[in-house]
Short mmCIF file of C-alpha atoms and ligand atoms in Angstrom, two decimals:
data_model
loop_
_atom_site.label_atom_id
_atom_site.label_comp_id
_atom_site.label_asym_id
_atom_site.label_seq_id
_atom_site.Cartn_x
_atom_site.Cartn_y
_atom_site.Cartn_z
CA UNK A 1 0.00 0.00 0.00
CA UNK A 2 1.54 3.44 -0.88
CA UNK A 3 1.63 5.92 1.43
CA UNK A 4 -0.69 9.51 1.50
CA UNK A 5 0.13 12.45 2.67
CA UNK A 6 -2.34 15.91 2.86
CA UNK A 7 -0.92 18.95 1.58
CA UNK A 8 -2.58 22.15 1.28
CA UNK A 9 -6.14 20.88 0.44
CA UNK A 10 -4.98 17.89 -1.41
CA UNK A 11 -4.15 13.95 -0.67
CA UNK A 12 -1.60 12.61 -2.42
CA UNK A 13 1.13 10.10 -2.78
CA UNK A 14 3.60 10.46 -0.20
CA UNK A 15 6.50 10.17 -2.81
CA UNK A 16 4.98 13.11 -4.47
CA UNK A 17 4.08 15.28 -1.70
CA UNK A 18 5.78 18.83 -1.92
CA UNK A 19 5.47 22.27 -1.02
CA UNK A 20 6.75 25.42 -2.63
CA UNK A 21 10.39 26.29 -2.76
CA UNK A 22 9.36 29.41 -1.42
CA UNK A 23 7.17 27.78 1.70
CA UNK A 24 8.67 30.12 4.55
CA UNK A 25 9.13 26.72 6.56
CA UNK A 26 11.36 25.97 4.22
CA UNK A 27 13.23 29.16 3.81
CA UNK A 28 13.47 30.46 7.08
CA UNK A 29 12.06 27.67 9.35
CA UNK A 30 8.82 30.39 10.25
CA UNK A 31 6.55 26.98 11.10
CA UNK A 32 5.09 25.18 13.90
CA UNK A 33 4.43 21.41 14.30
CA UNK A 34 2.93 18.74 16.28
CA UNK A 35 3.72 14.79 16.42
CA UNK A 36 0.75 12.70 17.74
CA UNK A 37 1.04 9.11 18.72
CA UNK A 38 -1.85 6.82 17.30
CA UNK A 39 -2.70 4.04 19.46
CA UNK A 40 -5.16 1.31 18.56
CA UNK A 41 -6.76 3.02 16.01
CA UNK A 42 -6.72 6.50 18.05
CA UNK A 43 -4.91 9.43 17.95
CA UNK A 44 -3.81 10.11 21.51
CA UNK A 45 -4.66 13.36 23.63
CA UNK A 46 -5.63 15.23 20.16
CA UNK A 47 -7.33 18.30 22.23
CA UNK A 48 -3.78 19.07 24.09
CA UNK A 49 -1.82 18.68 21.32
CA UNK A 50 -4.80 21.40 19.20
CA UNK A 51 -4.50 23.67 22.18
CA UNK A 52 -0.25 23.51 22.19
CA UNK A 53 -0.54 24.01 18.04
CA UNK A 54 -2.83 27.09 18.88
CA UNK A 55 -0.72 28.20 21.08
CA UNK A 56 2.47 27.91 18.91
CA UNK A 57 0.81 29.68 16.21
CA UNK A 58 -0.75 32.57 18.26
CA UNK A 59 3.20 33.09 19.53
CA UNK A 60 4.04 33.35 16.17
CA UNK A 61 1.14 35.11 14.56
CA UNK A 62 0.54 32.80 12.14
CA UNK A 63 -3.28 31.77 11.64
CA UNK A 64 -4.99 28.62 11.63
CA UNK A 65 -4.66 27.12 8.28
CA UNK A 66 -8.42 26.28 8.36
CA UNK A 67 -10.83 25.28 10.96
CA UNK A 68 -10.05 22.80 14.31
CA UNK A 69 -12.34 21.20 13.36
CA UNK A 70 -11.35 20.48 9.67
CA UNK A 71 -7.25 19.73 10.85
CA UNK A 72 -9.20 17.28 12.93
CA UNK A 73 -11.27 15.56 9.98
CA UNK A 74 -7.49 15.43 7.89
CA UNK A 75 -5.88 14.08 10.58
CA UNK A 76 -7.86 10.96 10.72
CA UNK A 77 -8.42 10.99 7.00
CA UNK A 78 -4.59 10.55 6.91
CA UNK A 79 -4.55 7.86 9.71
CA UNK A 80 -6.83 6.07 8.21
CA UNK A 81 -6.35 6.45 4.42
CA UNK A 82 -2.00 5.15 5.11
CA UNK A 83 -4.21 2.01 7.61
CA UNK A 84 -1.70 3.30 10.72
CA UNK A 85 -3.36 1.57 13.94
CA UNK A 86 -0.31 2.34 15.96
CA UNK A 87 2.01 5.10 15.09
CA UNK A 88 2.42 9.02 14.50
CA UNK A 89 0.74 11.66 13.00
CA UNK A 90 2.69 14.48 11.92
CA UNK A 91 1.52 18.49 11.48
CA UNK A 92 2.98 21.14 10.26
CA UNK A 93 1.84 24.63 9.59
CA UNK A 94 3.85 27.19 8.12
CA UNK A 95 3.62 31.09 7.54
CA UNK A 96 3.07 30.05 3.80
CA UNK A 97 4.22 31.07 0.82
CA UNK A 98 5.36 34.58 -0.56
CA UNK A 99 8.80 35.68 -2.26
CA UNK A 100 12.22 35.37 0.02
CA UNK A 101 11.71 38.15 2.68
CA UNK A 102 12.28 38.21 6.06
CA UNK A 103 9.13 40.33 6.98
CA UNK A 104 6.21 39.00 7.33
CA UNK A 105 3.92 38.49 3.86
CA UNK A 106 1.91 41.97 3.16
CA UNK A 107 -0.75 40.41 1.14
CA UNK A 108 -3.14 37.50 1.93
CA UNK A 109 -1.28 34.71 2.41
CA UNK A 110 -2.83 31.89 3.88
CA UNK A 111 -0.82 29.11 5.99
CA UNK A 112 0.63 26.15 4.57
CA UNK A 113 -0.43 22.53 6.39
CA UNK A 114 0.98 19.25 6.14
CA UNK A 115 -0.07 15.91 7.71
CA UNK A 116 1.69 13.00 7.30
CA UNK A 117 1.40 9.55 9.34
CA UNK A 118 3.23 6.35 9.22
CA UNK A 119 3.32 3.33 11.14
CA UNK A 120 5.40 1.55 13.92
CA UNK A 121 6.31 -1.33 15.92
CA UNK A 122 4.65 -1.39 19.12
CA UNK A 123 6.58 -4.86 19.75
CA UNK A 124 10.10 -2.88 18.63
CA UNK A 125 9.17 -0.09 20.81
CA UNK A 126 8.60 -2.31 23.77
CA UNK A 127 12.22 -4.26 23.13
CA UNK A 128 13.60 -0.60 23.72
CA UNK A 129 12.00 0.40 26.52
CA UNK A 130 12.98 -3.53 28.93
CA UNK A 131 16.38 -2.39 27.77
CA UNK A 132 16.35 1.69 28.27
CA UNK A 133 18.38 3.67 26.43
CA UNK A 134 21.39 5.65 27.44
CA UNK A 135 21.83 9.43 26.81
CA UNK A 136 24.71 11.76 26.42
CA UNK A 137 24.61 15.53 28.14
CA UNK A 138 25.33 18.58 25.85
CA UNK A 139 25.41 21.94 26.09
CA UNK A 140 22.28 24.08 25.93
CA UNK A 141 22.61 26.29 22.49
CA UNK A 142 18.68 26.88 21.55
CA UNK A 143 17.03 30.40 21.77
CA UNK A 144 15.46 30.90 24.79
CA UNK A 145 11.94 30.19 23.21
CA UNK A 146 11.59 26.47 23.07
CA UNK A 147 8.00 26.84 24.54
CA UNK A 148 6.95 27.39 21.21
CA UNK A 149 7.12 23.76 19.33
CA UNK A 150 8.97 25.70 15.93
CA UNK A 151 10.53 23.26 13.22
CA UNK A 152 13.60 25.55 13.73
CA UNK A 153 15.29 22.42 15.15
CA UNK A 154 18.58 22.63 14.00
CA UNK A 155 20.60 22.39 17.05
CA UNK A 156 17.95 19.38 18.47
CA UNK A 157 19.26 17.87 15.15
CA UNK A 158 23.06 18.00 15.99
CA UNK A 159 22.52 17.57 19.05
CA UNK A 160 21.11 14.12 18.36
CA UNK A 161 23.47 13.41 16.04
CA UNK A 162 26.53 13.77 18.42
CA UNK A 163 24.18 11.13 20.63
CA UNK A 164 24.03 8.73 17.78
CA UNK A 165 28.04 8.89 17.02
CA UNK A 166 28.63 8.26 20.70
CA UNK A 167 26.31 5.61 20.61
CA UNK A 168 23.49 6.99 22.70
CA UNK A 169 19.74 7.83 21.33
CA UNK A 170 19.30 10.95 23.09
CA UNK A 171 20.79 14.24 23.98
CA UNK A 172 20.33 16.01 27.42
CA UNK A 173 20.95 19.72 27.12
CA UNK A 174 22.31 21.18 30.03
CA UNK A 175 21.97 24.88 31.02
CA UNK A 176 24.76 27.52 32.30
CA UNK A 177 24.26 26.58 35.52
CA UNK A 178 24.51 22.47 34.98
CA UNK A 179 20.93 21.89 35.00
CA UNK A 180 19.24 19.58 32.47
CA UNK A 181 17.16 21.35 31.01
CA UNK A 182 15.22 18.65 28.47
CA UNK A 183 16.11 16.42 25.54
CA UNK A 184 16.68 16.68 21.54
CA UNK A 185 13.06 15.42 20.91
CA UNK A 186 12.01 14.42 24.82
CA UNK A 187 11.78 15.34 28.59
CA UNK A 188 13.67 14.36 31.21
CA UNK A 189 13.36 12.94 34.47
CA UNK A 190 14.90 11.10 37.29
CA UNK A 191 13.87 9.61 40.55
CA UNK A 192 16.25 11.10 42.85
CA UNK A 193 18.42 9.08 45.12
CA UNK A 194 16.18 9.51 47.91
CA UNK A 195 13.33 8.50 45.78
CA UNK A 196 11.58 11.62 44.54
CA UNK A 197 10.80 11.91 40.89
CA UNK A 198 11.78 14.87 39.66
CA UNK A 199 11.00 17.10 36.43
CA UNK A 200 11.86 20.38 35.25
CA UNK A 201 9.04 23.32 35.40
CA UNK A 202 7.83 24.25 32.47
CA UNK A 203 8.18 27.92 32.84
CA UNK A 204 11.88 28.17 31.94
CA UNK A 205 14.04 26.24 28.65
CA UNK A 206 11.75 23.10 27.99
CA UNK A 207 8.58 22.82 25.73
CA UNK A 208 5.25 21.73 27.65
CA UNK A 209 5.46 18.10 26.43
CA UNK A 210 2.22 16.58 26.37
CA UNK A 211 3.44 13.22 27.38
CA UNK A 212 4.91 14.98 30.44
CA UNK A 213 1.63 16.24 31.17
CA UNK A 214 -0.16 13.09 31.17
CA UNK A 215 2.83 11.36 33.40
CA UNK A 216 2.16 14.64 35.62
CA UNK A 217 -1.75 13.41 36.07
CA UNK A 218 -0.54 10.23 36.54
CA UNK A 219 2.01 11.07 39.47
CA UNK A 220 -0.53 12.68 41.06
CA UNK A 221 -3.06 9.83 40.86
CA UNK A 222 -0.80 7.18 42.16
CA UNK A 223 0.60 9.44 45.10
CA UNK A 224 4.01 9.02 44.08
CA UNK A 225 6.68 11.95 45.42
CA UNK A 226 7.11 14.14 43.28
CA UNK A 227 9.05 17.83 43.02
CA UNK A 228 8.80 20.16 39.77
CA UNK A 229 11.93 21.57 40.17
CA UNK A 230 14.80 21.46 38.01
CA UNK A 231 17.86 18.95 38.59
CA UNK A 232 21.65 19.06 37.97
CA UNK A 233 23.42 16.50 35.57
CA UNK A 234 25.26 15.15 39.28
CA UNK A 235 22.11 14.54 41.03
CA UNK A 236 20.86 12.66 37.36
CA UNK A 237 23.97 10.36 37.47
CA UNK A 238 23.29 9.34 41.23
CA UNK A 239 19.84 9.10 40.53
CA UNK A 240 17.58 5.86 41.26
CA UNK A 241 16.26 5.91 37.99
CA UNK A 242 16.29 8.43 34.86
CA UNK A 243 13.63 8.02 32.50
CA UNK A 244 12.53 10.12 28.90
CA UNK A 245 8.92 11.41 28.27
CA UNK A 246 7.32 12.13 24.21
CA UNK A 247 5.14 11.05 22.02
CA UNK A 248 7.63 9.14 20.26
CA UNK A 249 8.71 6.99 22.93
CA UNK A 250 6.21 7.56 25.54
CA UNK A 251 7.70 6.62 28.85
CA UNK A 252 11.41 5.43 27.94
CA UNK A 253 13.78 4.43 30.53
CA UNK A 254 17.52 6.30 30.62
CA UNK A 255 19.85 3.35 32.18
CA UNK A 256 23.06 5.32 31.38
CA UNK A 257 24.46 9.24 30.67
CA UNK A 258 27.30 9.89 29.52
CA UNK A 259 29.70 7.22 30.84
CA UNK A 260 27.80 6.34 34.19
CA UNK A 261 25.55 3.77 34.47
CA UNK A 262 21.89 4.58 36.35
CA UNK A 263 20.73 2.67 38.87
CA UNK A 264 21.49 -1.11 38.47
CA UNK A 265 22.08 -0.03 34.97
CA UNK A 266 18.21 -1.63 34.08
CA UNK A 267 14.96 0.29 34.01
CA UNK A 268 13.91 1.42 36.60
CA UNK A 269 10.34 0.28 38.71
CA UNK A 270 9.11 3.70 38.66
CA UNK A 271 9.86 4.28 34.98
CA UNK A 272 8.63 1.05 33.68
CA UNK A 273 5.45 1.14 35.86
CA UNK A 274 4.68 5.01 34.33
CA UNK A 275 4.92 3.25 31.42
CA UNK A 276 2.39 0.72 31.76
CA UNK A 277 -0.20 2.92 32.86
CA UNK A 278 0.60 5.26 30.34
CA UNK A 279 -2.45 5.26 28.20
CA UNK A 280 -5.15 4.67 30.98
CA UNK A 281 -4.14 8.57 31.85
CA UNK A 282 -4.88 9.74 27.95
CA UNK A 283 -7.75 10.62 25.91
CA UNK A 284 -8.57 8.80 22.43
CA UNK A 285 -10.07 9.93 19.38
CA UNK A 286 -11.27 7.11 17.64
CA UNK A 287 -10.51 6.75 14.02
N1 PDD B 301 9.28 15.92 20.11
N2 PDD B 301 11.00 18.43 24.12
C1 PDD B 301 11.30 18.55 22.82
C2 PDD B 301 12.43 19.45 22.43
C3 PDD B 301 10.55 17.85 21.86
O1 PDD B 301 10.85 17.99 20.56
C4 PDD B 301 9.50 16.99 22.29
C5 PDD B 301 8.66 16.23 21.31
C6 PDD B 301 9.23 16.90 23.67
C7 PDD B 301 8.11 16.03 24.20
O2 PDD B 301 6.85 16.59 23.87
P1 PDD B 301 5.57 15.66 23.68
O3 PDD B 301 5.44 14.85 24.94
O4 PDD B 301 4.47 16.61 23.50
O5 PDD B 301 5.84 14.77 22.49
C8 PDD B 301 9.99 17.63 24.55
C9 PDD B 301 8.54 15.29 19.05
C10 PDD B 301 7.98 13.96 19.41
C11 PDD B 301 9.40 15.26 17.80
O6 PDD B 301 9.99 16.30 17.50
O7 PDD B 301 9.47 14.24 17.13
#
């Protein structure tokens, strides 16, 4: 079966699917996006993830392409049309397109959209998470502004590359002050050596991950200790446990950073049961 993708208005093939080379995502990265996990047919907390894309785009002053309503009805067209049960759905919105300058378009020009979807292993994604992953710490070089969820992600890019050549998945960026501040493409956590779990506010050098919002709900329904409260790269390398939050891996144990092992160097109990209960803490729409 060959792949769809919807681009401004139209479905069609995904080996086709193009915008302008004068898109201002493409030129100057002046774009917003959101990746959605689909889960057993159902595209998982789809109202946070609308009200972080409006959000995004009222930062940037770019408007809605077209109604919530009608991104919604694309979305699961797309799902459904490429068969994903369990997966991602990608959106993008751009400023649109309008001849290379850096001010904003004059005239009437209306937003570009993109949604793509494709499908993945749940069973591969599982094998990951009994083993964990290990991370490497890097330096903090984004603008201060990675509330807004911009496809400016150059540095998340290299960043994550360096990881891969050193043989780790993710990167941790650290701030001036030797605080993690999140990863490339995820949030981080630890359960602190006396047992706390710990997460950096939102307020200051992270973006408001969804799946660290529904862990957050979660935490607070199990009564597990908890502190929002940022946490140096030390305390993460004596930590009981380290763990990763996105949509893209959901809950996904760290067992190492940098050259120290975390923990008993397996996932942890607090990470792996987060995990679990992972989607009884979301909201579906169906398909
Ligand atoms: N990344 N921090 C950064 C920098 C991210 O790019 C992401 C998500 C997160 C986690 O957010 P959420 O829980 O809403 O997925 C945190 C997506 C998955 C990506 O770029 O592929």
């Amino acid at each position: 079966m060959s792949r769809i993708a919807y681009v401004n208005g139209q479905y069609v093939p995904h080996k086709d699917a193009a915008v302008h080379v004068e898109d201002r995502g493409y030129q100057f990265a002046d774009g917003v996006y959101e990746v959605c996990e689909v889960w057993q047919g159902n595209v998982v907390d789809m109202p946070r993830h609308f009200d972080r894309l409006g959000r995004s785009l009222r930062e940037l002053r770019i408007d809605w392409p077209m109604s919530r309503a009608a991104v919604e009805f694309v979305i699961r067209e797309v799902v459904r049309r490429n068969r994903v049960r369990n997966g991602m759905v990608y959106i993008q919105v751009t400023r649109g397109v309008a001849r290379r300058d850096h001010f904003f378009p004059t005239d009437d020009v209306a937003p570009s959209i993109v949604v793509t979807a494709r499908s993945t292993s749940p069973a591969a994604a599982e094998e990951a998470a009994s083993k964990g992953i290990s991370v490497i710490t890097y330096p903090e070089n984004r603008w201060p502004r990675v509330d807004i969820k911009t496809v400016a992600l150059l540095p998340n890019v290299l960043a994550k590359q360096e990881a891969r050549e050193r043989g780790s998945k993710e990167a941790w960026y650290v701030d001036v002050n030797g605080m993690v501040t999140e990863g490339g493409s995820t949030n981080a956590w630890i359960v602190s050596k006396d047992g706390v779990l710990l997460t950096r506010p939102a307020e200051g050098g992270i973006l408001r991950g969804i799946t660290r919002a529904v862990v957050l709900d979660l935490i607070a329904r199990e009564g597990l200790a908890f502190e929002e409260r940022a946490f140096s790269v030390d305390e993460a390398k004596q930590a009981r446990e380290a763990f990763v939050t996105a949509a893209s891996t959901l809950v996904m144990p760290v067992v190492r950073i940098d050259d120290t092992v975390v923990g008993n160097g397996h996932p942890g109990s607090t990470a792996t049961r987060l995990r679990e209960l992972f989607h009884t803490a979301t909201d579906f729409m169906a398909v």
